[in-house]
Coordinates of C-alpha atoms in Angstrom, one line a residue:
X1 CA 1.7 -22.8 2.8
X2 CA 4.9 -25.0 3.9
X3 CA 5.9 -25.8 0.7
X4 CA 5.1 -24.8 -3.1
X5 CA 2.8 -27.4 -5.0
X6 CA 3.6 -26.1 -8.9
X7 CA -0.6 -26.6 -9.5
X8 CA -1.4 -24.2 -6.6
X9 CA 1.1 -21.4 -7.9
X10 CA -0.1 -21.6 -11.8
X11 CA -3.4 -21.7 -10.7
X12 CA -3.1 -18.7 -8.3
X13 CA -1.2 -17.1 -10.4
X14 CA -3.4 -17.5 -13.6
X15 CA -6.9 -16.7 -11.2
X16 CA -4.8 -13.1 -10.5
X17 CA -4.3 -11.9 -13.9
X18 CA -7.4 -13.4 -15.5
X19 CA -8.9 -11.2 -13.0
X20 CA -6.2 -7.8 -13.6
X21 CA -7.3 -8.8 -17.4
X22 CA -11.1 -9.0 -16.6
X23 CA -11.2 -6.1 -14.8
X24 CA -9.3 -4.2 -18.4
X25 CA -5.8 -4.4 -17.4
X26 CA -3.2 -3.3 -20.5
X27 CA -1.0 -5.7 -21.8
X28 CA 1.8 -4.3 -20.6
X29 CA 0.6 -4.3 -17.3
X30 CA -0.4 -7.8 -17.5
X31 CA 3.4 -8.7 -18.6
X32 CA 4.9 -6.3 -15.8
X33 CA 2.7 -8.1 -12.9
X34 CA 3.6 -10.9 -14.3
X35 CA 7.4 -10.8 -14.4
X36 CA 7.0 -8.9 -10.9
X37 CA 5.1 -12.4 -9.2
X38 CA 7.3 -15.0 -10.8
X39 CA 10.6 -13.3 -9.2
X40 CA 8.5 -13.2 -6.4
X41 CA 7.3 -17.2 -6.4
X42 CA 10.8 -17.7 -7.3
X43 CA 12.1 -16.0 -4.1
X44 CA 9.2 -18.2 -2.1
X45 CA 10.6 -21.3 -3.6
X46 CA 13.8 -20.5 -2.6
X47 CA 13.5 -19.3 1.0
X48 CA 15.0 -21.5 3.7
X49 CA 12.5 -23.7 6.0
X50 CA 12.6 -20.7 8.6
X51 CA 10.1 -19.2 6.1
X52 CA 8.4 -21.5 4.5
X53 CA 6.9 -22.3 7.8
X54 CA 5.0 -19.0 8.5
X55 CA 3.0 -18.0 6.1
X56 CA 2.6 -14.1 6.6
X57 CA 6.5 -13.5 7.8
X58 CA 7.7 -15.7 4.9
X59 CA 5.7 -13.4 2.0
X60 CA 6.8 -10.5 3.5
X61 CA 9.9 -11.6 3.5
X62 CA 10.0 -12.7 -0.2
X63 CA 8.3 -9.2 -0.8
X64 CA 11.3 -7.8 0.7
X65 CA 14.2 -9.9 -1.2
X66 CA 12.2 -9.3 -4.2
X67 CA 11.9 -5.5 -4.4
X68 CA 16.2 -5.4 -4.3
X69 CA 16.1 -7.1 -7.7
X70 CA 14.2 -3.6 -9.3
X71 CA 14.9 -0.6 -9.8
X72 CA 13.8 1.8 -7.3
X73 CA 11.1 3.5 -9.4
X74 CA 9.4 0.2 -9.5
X75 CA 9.2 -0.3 -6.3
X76 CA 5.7 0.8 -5.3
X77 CA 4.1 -1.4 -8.5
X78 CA 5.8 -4.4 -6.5
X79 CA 4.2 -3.9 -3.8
X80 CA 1.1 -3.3 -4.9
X81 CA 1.4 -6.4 -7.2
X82 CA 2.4 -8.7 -4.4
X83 CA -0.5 -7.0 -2.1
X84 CA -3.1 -8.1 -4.4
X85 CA -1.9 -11.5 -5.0
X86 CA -1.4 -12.6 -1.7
X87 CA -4.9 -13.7 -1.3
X88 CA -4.6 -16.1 -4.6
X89 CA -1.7 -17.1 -3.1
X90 CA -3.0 -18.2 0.5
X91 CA -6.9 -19.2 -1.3
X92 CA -8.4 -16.5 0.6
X93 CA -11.8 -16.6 -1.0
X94 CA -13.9 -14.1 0.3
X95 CA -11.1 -11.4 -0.4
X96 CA -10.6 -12.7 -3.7
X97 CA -14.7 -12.3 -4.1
X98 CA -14.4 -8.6 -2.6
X99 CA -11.6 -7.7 -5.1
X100 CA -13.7 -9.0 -8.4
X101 CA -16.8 -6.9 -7.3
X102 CA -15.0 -3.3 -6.4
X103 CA -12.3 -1.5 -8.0
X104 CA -10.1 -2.5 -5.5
X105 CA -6.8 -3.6 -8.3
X106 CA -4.3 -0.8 -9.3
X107 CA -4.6 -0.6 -13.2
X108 CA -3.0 1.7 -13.6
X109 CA 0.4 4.3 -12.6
X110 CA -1.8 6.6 -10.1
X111 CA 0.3 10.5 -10.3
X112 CA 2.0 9.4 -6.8
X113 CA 5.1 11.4 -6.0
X114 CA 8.1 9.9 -4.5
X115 CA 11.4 10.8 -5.1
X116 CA 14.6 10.4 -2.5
X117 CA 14.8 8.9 0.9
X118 CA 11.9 9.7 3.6
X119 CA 14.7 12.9 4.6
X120 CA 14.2 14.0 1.5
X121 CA 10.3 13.5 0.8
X122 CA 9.7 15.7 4.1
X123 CA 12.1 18.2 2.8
X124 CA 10.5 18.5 -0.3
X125 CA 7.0 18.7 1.4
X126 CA 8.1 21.0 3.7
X127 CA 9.6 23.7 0.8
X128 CA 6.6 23.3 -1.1
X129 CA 3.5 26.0 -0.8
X130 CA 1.0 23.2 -0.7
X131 CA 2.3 22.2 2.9
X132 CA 0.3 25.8 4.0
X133 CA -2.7 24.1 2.9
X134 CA -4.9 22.8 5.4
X135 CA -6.0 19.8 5.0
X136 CA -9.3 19.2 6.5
X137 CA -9.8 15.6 6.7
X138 CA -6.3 15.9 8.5
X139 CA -7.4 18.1 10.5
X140 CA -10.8 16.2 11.8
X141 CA -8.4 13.1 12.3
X142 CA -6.3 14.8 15.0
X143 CA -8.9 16.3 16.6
X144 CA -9.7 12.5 17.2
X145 CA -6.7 12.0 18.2
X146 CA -6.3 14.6 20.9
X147 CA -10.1 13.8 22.2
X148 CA -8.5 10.3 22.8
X149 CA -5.9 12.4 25.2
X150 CA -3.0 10.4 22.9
X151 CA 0.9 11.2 24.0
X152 CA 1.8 14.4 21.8
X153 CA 4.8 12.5 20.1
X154 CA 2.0 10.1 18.7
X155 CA 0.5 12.8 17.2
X156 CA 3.0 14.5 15.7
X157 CA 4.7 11.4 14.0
X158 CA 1.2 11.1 12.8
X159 CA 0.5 14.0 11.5
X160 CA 3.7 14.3 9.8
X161 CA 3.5 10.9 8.5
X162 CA 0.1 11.5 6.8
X163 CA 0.6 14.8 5.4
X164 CA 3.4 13.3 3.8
X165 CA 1.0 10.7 2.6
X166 CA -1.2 13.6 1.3
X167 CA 1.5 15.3 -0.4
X168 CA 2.3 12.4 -2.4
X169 CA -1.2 11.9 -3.9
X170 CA -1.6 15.5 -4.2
X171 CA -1.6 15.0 -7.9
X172 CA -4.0 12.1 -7.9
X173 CA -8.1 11.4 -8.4
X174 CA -9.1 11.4 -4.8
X175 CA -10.1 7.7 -5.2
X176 CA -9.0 4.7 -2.9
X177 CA -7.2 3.2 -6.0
X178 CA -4.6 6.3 -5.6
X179 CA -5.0 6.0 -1.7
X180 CA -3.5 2.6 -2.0
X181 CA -1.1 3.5 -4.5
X182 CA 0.2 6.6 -2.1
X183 CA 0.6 3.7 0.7
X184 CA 2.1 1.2 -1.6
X185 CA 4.6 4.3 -2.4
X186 CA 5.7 5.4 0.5
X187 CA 6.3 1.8 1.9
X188 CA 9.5 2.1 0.2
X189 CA 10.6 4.6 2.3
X190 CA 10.7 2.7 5.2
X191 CA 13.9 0.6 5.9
X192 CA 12.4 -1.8 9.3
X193 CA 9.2 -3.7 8.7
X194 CA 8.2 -2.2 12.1
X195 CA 7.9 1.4 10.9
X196 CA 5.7 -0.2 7.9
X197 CA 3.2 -1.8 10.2
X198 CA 2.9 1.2 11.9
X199 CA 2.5 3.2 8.9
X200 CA 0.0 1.1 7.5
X201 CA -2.4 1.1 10.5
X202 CA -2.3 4.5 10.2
X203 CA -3.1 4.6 6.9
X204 CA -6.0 2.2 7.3
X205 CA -7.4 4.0 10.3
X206 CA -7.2 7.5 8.6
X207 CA -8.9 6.5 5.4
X208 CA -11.7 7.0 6.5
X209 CA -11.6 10.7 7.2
X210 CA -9.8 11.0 3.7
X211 CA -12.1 9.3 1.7
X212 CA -15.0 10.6 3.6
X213 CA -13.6 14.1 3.1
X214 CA -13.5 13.5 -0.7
X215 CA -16.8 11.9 -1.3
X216 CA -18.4 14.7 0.3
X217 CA -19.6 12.7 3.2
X218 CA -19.7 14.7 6.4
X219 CA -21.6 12.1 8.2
X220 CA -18.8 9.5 7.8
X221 CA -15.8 11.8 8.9
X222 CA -18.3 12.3 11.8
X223 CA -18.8 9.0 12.3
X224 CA -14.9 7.7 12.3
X225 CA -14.7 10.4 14.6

């Protein structure tokens, strides 16, 4: 949207966390997403016309400006907050209809582990026993990988980048919910937007392994394969 019409905000706004509260959302959760999306509509309001004018630049944008205003250890919850708003905020319907009929909303802290820069996550992964561990679904999502005759540094940043992701969610119920919650996590690692689109495609494109892996669904690790 090009400019902010007060209706459209309350009313997305309100539609989100009748839904968070539907769905059984705490109170205090309700009053942290909250808080998080009106520094973020705040931020939208007041970004200059370069913004305002492109829709998807301009959010991510806002996102951006508004994470600097937490602290750090808040960070993921932002951007999992702003995630599932953003299609209230742009009226994407069917989205909106997809979210109310799956467990799709974080309700919760999922046991994620981040701590320190990206330099540091790896080195903390990497002195840890449960980097030894093979991880199978990692494993099968290579193999793709290689059968697809991709460049050797694609792979490795890819397999580095997603053990990493399954190092952080170690702790975690294998269930999308803490998937998305790893992602949202490790987002704030990343300094340039370009190395989060990246990530995120490759987090998208391996889920399916992962999850596949965890429901005990050979055929659809076969099948992404």
């Amino acid at each position: 949207m090009s400019s902010l019409d007060p209706d459209h905000v309350e009313t997305a706004l309100t539609a989100y966390l009748s839904l968070l509260k539907g769905k059984g959302a705490a109170t205090s959760l309700l009053t942290r997403r909250k808080h998080i999306l009106r520094h973020l509509l705040s931020t939208l309001e007041a970004q200059s016309d370069q913004f305002r004018h492109n829709d998807d630049a301009g959010y991510r944008h806002a996102v951006d400006s508004t994470i600097t205003k937490f602290p750090d250890e808040q960070q993921f919850e932002i951007i999992s907050a702003a995630r599932e708003f953003y299609p209230f905020w742009i009226g994407d319907m069917k989205t909106i209809a997809r979210l109310n009929a799956a467990d799709a909303l974080a309700l919760d802290h999922a046991p994620v582990d981040v701590r320190g820069s990206l330099i540091d996550m790896f080195e903390r992964m990497d002195a840890d026993p449960w980097s030894h561990t093979e991880q199978v679904c990692l494993v099968e999502y290579l193999k793709r990988l290689n059968s697809q005759s991709q460049p050797d540094a694609v792979v490795d940043i890819r397999e580095r980048l997603l053990q990493l992701l399954l190092f952080v969610i170690r702790n975690a119920e294998p269930t999308p919910t803490a998937y998305r919650a790893g992602v949202d996590a490790m987002l704030t690692l990343f300094a340039k937007e370009d190395a989060r689109r990246l990530f995120v495609d490759v987090a998208r494109e391996f889920f399916y392994f992962w999850n596949g892996f965890h429901q005990g669904q050979a055929e659809q690790i076969a099948r992404a394969a």
